[in-house]
Coordinates of C-alpha atoms in Angstrom, one line a residue:
X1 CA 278.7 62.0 -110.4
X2 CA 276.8 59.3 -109.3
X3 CA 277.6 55.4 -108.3
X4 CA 275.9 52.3 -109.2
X5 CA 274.3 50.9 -106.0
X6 CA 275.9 46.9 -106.0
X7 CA 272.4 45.4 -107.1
X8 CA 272.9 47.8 -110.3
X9 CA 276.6 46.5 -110.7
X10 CA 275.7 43.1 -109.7
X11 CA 273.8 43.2 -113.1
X12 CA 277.2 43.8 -115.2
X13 CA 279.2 41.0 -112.3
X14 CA 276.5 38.5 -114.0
X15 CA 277.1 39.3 -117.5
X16 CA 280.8 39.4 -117.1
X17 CA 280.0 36.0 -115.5
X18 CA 278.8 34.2 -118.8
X19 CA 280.4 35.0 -122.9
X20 CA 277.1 33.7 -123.8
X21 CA 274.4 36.4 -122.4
X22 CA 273.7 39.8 -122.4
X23 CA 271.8 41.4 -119.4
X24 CA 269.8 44.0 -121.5
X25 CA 265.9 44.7 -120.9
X26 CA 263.2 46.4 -123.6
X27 CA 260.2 46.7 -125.0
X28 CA 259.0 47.0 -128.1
X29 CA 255.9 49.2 -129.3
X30 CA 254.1 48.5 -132.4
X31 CA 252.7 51.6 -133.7
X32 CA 250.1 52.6 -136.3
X33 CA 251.4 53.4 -139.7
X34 CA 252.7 55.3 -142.0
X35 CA 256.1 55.8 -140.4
X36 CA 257.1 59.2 -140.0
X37 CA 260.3 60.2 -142.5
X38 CA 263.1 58.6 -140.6
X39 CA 265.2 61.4 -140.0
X40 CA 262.2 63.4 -138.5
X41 CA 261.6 60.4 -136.2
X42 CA 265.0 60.1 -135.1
X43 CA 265.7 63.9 -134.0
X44 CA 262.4 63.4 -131.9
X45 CA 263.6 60.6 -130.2
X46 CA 267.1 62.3 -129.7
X47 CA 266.0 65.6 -128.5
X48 CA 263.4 63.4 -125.9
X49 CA 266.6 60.7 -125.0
X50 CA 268.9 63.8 -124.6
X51 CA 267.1 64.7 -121.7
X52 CA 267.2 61.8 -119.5
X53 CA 270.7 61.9 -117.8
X54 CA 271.3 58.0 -118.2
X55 CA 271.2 57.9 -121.4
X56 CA 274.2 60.5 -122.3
X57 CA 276.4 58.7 -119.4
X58 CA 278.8 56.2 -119.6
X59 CA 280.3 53.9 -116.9
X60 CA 283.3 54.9 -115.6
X61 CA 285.2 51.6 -113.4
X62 CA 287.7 51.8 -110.9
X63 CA 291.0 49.3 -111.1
X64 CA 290.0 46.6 -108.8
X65 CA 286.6 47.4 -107.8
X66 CA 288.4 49.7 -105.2
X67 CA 285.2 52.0 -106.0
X68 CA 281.6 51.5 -107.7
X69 CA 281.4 52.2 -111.0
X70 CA 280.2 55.7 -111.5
X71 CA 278.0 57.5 -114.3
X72 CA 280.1 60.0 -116.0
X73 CA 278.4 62.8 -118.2
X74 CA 280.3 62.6 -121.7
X75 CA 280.9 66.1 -123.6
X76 CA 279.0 66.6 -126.8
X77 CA 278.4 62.9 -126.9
X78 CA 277.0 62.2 -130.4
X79 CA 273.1 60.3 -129.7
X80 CA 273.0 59.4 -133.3
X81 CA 275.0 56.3 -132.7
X82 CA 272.2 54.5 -130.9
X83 CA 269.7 55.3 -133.2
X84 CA 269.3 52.4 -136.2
X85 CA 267.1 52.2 -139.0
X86 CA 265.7 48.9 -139.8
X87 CA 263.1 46.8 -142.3
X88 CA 261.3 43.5 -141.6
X89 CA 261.2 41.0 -144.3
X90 CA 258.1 40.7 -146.2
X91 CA 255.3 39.2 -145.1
X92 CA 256.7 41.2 -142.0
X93 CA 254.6 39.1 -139.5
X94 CA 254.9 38.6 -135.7
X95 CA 257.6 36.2 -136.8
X96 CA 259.4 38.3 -138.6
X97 CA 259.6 41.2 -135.6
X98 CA 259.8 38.2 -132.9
X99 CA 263.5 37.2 -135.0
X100 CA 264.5 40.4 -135.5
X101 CA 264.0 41.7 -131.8
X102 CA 265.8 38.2 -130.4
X103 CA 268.6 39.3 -132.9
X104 CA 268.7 42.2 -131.4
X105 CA 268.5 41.7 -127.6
X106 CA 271.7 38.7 -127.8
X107 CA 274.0 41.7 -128.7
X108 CA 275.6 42.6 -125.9
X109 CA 275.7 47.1 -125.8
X110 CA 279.3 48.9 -125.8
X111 CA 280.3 49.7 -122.6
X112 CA 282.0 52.2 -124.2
X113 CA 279.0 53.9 -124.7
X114 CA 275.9 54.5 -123.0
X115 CA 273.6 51.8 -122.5
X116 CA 270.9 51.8 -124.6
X117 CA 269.9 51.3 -128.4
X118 CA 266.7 52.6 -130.2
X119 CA 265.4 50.7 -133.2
X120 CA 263.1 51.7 -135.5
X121 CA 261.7 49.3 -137.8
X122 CA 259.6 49.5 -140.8
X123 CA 257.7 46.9 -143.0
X124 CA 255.5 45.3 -140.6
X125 CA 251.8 43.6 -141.8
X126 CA 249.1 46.2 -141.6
X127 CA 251.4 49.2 -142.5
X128 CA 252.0 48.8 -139.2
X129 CA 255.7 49.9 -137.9
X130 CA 258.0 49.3 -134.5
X131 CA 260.3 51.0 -132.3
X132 CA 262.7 48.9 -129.6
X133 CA 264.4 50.3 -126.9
X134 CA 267.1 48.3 -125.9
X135 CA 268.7 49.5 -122.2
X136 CA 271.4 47.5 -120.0
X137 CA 269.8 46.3 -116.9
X138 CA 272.3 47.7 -114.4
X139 CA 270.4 51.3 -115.4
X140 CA 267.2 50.1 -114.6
X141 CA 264.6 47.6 -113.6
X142 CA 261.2 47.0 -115.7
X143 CA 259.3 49.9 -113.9
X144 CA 261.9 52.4 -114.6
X145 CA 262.4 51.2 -118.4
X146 CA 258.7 51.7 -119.1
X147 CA 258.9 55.5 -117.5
X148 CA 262.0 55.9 -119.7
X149 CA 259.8 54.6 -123.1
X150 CA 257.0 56.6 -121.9
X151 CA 259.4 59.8 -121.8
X152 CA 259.8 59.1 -125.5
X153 CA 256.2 59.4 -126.2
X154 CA 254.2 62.6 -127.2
X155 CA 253.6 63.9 -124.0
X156 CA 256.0 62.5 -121.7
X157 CA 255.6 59.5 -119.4
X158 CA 251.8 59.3 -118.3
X159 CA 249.9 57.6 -116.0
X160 CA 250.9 54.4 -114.9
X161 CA 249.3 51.0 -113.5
X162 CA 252.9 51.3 -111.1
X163 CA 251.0 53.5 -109.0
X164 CA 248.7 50.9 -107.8
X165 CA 251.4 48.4 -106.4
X166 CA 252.0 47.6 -102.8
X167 CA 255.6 49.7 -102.3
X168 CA 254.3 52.7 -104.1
X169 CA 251.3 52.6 -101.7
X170 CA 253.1 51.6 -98.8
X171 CA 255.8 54.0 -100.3
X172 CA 258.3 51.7 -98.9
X173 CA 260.8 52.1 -102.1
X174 CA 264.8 51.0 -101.7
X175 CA 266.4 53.3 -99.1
X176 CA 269.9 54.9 -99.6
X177 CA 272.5 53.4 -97.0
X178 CA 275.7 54.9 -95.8
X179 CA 278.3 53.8 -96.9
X180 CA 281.2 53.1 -94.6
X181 CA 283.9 52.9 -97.2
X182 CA 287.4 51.2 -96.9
X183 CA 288.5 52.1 -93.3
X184 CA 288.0 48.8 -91.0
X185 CA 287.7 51.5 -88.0
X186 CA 284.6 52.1 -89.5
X187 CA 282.8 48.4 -90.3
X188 CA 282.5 47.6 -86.6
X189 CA 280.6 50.8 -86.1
X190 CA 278.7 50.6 -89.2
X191 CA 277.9 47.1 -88.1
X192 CA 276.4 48.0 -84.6
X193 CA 274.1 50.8 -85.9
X194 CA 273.1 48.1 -88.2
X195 CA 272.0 45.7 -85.2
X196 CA 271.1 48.6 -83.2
X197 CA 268.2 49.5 -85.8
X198 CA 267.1 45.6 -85.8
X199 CA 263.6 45.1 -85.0
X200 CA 261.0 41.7 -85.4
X201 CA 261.1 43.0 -89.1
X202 CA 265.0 40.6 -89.2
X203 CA 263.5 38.5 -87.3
X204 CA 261.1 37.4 -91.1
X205 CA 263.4 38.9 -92.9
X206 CA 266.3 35.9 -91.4
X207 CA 263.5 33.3 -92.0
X208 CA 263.0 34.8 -95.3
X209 CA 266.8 34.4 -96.5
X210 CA 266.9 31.0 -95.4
X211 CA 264.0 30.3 -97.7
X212 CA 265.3 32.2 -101.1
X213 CA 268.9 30.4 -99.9
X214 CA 267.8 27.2 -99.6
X215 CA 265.9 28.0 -103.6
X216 CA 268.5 29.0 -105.0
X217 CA 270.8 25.9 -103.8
X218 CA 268.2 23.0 -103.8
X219 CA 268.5 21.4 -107.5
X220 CA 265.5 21.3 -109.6
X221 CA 263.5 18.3 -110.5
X222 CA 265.9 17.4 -113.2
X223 CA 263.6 20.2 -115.4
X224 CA 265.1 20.3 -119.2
X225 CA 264.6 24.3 -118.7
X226 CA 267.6 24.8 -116.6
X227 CA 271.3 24.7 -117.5
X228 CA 273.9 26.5 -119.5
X229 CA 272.8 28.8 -122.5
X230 CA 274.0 29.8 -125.9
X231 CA 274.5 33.2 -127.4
X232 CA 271.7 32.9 -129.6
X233 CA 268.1 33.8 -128.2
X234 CA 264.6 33.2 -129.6
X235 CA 261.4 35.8 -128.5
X236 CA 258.1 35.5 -128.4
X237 CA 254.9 37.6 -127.2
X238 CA 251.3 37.0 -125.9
X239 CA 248.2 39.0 -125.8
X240 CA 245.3 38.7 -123.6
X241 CA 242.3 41.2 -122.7
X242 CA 243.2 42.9 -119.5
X243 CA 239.1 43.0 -118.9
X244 CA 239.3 39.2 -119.0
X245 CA 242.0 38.6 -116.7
X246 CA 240.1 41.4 -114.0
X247 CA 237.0 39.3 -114.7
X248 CA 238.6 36.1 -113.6
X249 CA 240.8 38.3 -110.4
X250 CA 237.3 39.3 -109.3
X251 CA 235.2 35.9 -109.6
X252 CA 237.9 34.0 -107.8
X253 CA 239.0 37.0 -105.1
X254 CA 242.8 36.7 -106.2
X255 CA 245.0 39.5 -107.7
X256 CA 245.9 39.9 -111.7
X257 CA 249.5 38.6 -110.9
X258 CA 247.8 35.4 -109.4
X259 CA 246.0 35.5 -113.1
X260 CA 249.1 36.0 -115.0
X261 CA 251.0 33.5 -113.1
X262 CA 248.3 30.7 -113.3
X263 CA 248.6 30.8 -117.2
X264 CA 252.2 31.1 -117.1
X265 CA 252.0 28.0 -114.9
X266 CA 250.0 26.3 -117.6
X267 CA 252.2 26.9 -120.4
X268 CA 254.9 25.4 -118.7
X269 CA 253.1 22.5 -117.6
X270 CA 252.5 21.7 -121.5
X271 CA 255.9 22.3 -122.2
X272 CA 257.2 19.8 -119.3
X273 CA 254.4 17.5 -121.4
X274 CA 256.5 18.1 -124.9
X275 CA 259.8 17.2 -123.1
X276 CA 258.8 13.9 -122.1
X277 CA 259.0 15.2 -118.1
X278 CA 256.3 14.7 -115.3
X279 CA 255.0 17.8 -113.7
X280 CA 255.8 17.5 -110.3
X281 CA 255.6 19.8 -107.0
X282 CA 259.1 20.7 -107.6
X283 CA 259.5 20.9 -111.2
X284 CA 259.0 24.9 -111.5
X285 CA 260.8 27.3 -108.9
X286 CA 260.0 30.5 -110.3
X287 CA 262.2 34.1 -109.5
X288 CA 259.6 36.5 -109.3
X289 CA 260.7 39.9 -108.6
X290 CA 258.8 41.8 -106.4
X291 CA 259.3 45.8 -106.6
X292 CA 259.9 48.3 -103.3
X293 CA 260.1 51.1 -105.9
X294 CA 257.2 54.0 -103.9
X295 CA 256.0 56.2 -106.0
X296 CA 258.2 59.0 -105.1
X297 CA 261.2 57.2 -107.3
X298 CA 259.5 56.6 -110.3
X299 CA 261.4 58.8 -112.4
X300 CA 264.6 57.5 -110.6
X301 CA 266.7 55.3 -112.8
X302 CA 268.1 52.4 -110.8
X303 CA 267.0 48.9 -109.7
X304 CA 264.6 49.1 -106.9
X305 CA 263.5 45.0 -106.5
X306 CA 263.3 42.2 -104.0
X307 CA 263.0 38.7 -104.8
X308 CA 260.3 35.4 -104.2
X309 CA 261.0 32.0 -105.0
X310 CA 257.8 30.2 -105.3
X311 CA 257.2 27.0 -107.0
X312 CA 254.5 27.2 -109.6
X313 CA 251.8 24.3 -109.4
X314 CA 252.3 22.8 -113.0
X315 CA 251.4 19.8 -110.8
X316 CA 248.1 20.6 -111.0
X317 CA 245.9 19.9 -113.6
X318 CA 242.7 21.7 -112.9
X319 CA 242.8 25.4 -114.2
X320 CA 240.5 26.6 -111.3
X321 CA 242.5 24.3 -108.4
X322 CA 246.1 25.9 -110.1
X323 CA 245.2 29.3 -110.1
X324 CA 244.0 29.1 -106.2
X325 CA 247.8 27.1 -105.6
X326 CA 249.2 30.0 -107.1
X327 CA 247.4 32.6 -105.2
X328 CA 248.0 30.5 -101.8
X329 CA 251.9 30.2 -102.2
X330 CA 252.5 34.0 -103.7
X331 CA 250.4 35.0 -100.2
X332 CA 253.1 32.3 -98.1
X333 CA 255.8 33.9 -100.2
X334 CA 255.0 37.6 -99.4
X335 CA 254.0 36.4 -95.7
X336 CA 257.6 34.4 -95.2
X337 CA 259.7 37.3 -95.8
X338 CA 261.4 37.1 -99.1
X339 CA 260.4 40.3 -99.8
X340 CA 261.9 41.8 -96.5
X341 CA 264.9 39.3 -97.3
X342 CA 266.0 40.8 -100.5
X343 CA 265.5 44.5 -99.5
X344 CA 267.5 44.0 -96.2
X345 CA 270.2 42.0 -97.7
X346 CA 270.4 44.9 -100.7
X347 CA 270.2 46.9 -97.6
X348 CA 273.2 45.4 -96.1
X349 CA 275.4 44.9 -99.1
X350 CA 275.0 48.6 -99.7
X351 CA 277.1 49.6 -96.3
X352 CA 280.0 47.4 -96.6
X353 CA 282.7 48.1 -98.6
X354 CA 282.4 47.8 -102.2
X355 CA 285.4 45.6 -103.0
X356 CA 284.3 43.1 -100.8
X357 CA 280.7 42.8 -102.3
X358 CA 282.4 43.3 -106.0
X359 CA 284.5 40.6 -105.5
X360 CA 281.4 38.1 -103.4
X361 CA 278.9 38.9 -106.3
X362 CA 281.6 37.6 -109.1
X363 CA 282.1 34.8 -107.3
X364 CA 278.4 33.5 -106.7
X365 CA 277.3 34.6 -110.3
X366 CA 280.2 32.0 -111.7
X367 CA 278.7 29.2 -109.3
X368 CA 276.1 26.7 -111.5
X369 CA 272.7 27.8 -110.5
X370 CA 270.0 24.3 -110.3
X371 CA 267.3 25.4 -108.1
X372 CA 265.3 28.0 -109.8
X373 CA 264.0 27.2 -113.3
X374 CA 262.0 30.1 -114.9
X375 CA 261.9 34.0 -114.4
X376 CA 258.3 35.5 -114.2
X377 CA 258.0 39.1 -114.1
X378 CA 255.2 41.8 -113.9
X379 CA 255.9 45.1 -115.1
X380 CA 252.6 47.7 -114.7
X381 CA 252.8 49.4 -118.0
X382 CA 250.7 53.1 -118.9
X383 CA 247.3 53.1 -118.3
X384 CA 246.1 54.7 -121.7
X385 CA 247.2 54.3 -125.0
X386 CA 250.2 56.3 -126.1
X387 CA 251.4 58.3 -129.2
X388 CA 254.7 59.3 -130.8
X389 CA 254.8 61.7 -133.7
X390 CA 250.8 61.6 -133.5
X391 CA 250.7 57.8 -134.6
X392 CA 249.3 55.5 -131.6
X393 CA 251.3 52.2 -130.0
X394 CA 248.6 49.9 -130.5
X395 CA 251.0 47.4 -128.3
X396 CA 253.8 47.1 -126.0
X397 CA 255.6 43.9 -126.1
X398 CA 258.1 43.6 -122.8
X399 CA 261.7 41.8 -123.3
X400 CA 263.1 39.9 -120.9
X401 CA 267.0 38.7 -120.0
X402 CA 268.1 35.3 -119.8
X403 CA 270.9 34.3 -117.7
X404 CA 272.6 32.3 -114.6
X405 CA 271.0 29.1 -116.1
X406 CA 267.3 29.6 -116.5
X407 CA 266.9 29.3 -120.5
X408 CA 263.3 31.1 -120.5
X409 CA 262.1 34.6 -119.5
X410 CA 258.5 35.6 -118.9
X411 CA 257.9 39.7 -118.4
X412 CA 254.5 40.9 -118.3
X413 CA 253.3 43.7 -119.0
X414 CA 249.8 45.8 -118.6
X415 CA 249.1 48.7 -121.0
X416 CA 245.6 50.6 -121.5
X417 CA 242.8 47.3 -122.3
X418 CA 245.6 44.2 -122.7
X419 CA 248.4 42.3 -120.7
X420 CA 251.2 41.0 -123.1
X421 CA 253.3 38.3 -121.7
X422 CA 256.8 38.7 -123.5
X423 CA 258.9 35.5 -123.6
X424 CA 263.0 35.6 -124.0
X425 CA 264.0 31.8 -124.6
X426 CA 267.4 30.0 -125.7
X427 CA 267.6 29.2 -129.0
X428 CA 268.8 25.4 -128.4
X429 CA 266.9 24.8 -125.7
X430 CA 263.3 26.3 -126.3
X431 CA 262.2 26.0 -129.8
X432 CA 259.4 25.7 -128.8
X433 CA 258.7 29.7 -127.9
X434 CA 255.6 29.8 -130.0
X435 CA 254.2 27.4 -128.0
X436 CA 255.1 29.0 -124.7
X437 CA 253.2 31.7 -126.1
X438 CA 250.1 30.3 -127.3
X439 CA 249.6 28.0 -124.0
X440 CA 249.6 31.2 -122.0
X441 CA 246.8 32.7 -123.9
X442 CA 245.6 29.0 -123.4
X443 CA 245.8 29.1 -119.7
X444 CA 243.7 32.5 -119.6
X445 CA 240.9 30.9 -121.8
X446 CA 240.8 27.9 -119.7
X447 CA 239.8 30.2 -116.6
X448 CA 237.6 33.0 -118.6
X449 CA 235.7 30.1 -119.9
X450 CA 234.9 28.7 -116.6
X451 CA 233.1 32.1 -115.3

C-alpha cells in the first residue's frame, strides 16, 4: 500500500478547491488508419493498462486528513469501464478532435475509480484515427504520463528525449523524506536534523522562495488571461519541425525550451494585441515547471517537479531581441533558486505531519491567485515514432490543466522530428485558441526565417 506524497494530493486539494475544473493531464496520438476492430484494440490496451499498478488502484482517504490518501489495489477490478469507443463528426478535422478532446478533459474522473480514461476515436480526415489517455494529475506529472502512453505502445515505452534533461543527468530526482508522523515529541527532532543537514544550498533555495512568493502574490498587470474559470474548456494544438527549432537553438547558442518559450511569448503578445491590452514587462508571469525526475524514476509514477516564475518578454517586439530576453531570465531563474525552492519546500512539506499540510494546501488553493498568468510546460516526448497494433502515431498532441485562475495552458511536447505545443484554454475567456495556436507556429517562423 502506498501514499500519495502531499505534492500528489495537493493536486486533488486544488481540484476540490474549484466546481469548475478538473486537474486531469493527456495526450492524444493520432495514428495511421484503418482502425483495428475495436474490440481487438481494446483488449490490447487492457492487457498493456493492466500491468501498470496505477491504473487498477483506487484512492483510499482517511477522515480528516489524519493520513495521506493511499493507493489501494482493487480485486478483479473490471478495466473495461475506462475504455470508450468514440466517432468524430464528418469532415472530422483538427476541429472536430480539438472539441471532442476539450469535451473530454472538463470531465472530472470518478474517484471512485481509478484515475484514468482511454478513448479511442474513429472518423478523423485522412482515414486517420485517435487514442486519448486521460489520467488525474495527482498520479503523475507530464514525464511519467508519456512513459505510461508509451507502455501502451507495441513495444513498451522506448527511448525518451527525458533522458537528456538536467535532473536525469545530474540524477538529482525528488528524494523520499521521513516522515515524522503525528507525535509532537517527534517535530522538534525532525526539525533539527532538518537544520542540521542545511548547507549554502538554503541559503538560494531561501532567496529562491522569496522570489516564487513574491510571484505568486504580486497582481498581474491587469492581464484579461487571469481570473476565475468556467467548466467548459476549449483545446487547441501546434506543430513545428523539431529540426527547425534546433536550427534556431544552435545559431543563437540558447536551449530548445528558450525556442519554445520565445514563440509561446509571441502568441501571447498578439493575443494581449486582440484584447485591447499593452504588452508590458509585467503583463506575462509564466509557471514553468521545471522537472528533478533522474533517470532512475522514470518508470515511477508520481509528481517529481519544481517550479520558476519568470515573466515572458511579450514586451518586446523584436523576435531575435525576445528570444535572447527569454534565454537571459530562464538562466536568472534557474541561477536564483526556484528550482532548489520548490524541491526543498516539497522536501519540507513531506516531513511534517500530514494533517497539517492537508489542511495548509486547502486553504492557499481557495485563496484568489493574481500574479501568475499563463502555464508553459515542456514535456520530452519518445524519440522515434511509435506503433500500436502495427499502425504508426504520426503525432502526439499533449493536454494541459487549467486551474487556480490562469484561463490558458501551454504543454509542449517533442516526439521523433516535431514539437507540438498543446493549448487548454477557457471557453469564455479564450476563444481565441486557434489563434493562440497559429501565432506560436508564427513565433517559430519569425526566428527560422531570420537564419
Amino acid at each position: 500500500m502506498e501514499r500519495l506524497t502531499t505534492l500528489d494530493a495537493g493536486f486533488l486539494e486544488a481540484e476540490d478547491a474549484d466546481q469548475h475544473i478538473s486537474l486531469a493531464v493527456g495526450g492524444v496520438s493520432v495514428l495511421e488508419g484503418p482502425m483495428p476492430d475495436f474490440e481487438e484494440l481494446a483488449a490490447d490496451v487492457l492487457e498493456k493498462a493492466a500491468a501498470v499498478p496505477r491504473m487498477r488502484q483506487v484512492l483510499r482517504t482517511h477522515l480528516l486528513d489524519m493520513q495521506p490518501p493511499e493507493w489501494v489495489d482493487v480485486p478483479n477490478v473490471d478495466l473495461s469501464h475506462h475504455i470508450h469507443h468514440v466517432a468524430l463528426p464528418q469532415p472530422g478535422s483538427d476541429q472536430e478532435l480539438f472539441r471532442l478532446t476539450a469535451d473530454i478533459m472538463e470531465r472530472r474522473l470518478d474517484r471512485e475509480r481509478p484515475l484514468w480514461e482511454c478513448w479511442m476515436i474513429e472518423g478523423l480526415a485522412g482515414g486517420h484515427w485517435a487514442m486519448l489517455l486521460k489520467i488525474h494529475h495527482c498520479i503523475a506529472d507530464g514525464i511519467t504520463i508519456m512513459h505510461m502512453l508509451s507502455q501502451l505502445t507495441d513495444g513498451g515505452a522506448g527511448d525518451s528525449f527525458a533522458t537528456d534533461i538536467r535532473a536525469a543527468k545530474e540524477g538529482s530526482g525528488q528524494k523520499n523524506s521521513p516522515k515524522i508522523g503525528l507525535n509532537p515529541l517527534n517535530w522538534a527532532r525532525s526539525g533539527w536534523r532538518l537544520a542540521a543537514a542545511a548547507t549554502t544550498s538554503a541559503e538560494l533555495a531561501f532567496g529562491g522562495a522569496l522570489r516564487i512568493a513574491g510571484g505568486i502574490l504580486s497582481p498581474a498587470d491587469g492581464s484579461p488571461l487571469i481570473g476565475s474559470v468556467t467548466t467548459m474548456r476549449r483545446y487547441s494544438a501546434a506543430r513545428v519541425s523539431l529540426q527547425d527549432v534546433a536550427k534556431v537553438r544552435d545559431t543563437f547558442g540558447v536551449t530548445l525550451n528558450d525556442v519554445a518559450l520565445a514563440a509561446v511569448t509571441a502568441s501571447y503578445r498578439a493575443a494581449l494585441t486582440r484584447r485591447g491590452k499593452s504588452a508590458r514587462r509585467n503583463s506575462l508571469r509564466t509557471l514553468v515547471p521545471v522537472s528533478v525526475r533522474s533517470n532512475d524514476a522514470m518508470g515511477i509514477t508520481d509528481n517529481r517537479v519544481s517550479v520558476m516564475l519568470p515573466f515572458l518578454p511579450v514586451d518586446r517586439e523584436d523576435p531575435v531581441d525576445r528570444l535572447m530576453t527569454v534565454h537571459q531570465r530562464l538562466n536568472v531563474a534557474k541561477s536564483s533558486g526556484e528550482r532548489e525552492a520548490g524541491s526543498a519546500f516539497i522536501a519540507a512539506v513531506n516531513v511534517i505531519p500530514f494533517p497539517l499540510t492537508a489542511w495548509t494546501v486547502r486553504a492557499l488553493t481557495r485563496l484568489p491567485q493574481r500574479g501568475v498568468v499563463a502555464l508553459a510546460t515542456n514535456v520530452p516526448g519518445p524519440r522515434h515514432r511509435l506503433r500500436i497494433m502495427d499502425r504508426e502515431v504520426v503525432r502526439m498532441m499533449p493536454i494541459p490543466p487549467i486551474a487556480l485562475g490562469l484561463r490558458t495552458g501551454v504543454a509542449i511536447v517533442s516526439y521523433a522530428d516535431e514539437l507540438t505545443f498543446g493549448i487548454t484554454a477557457d471557453y469564455d475567456a479564450a476563444p481565441d485558441v486557434d489563434e493562440l495556436a497559429a501565432g506560436i507556429e508564427h513565433g517559430v517562423a519569425e526566428l527560422v526565417a531570420l537564419l
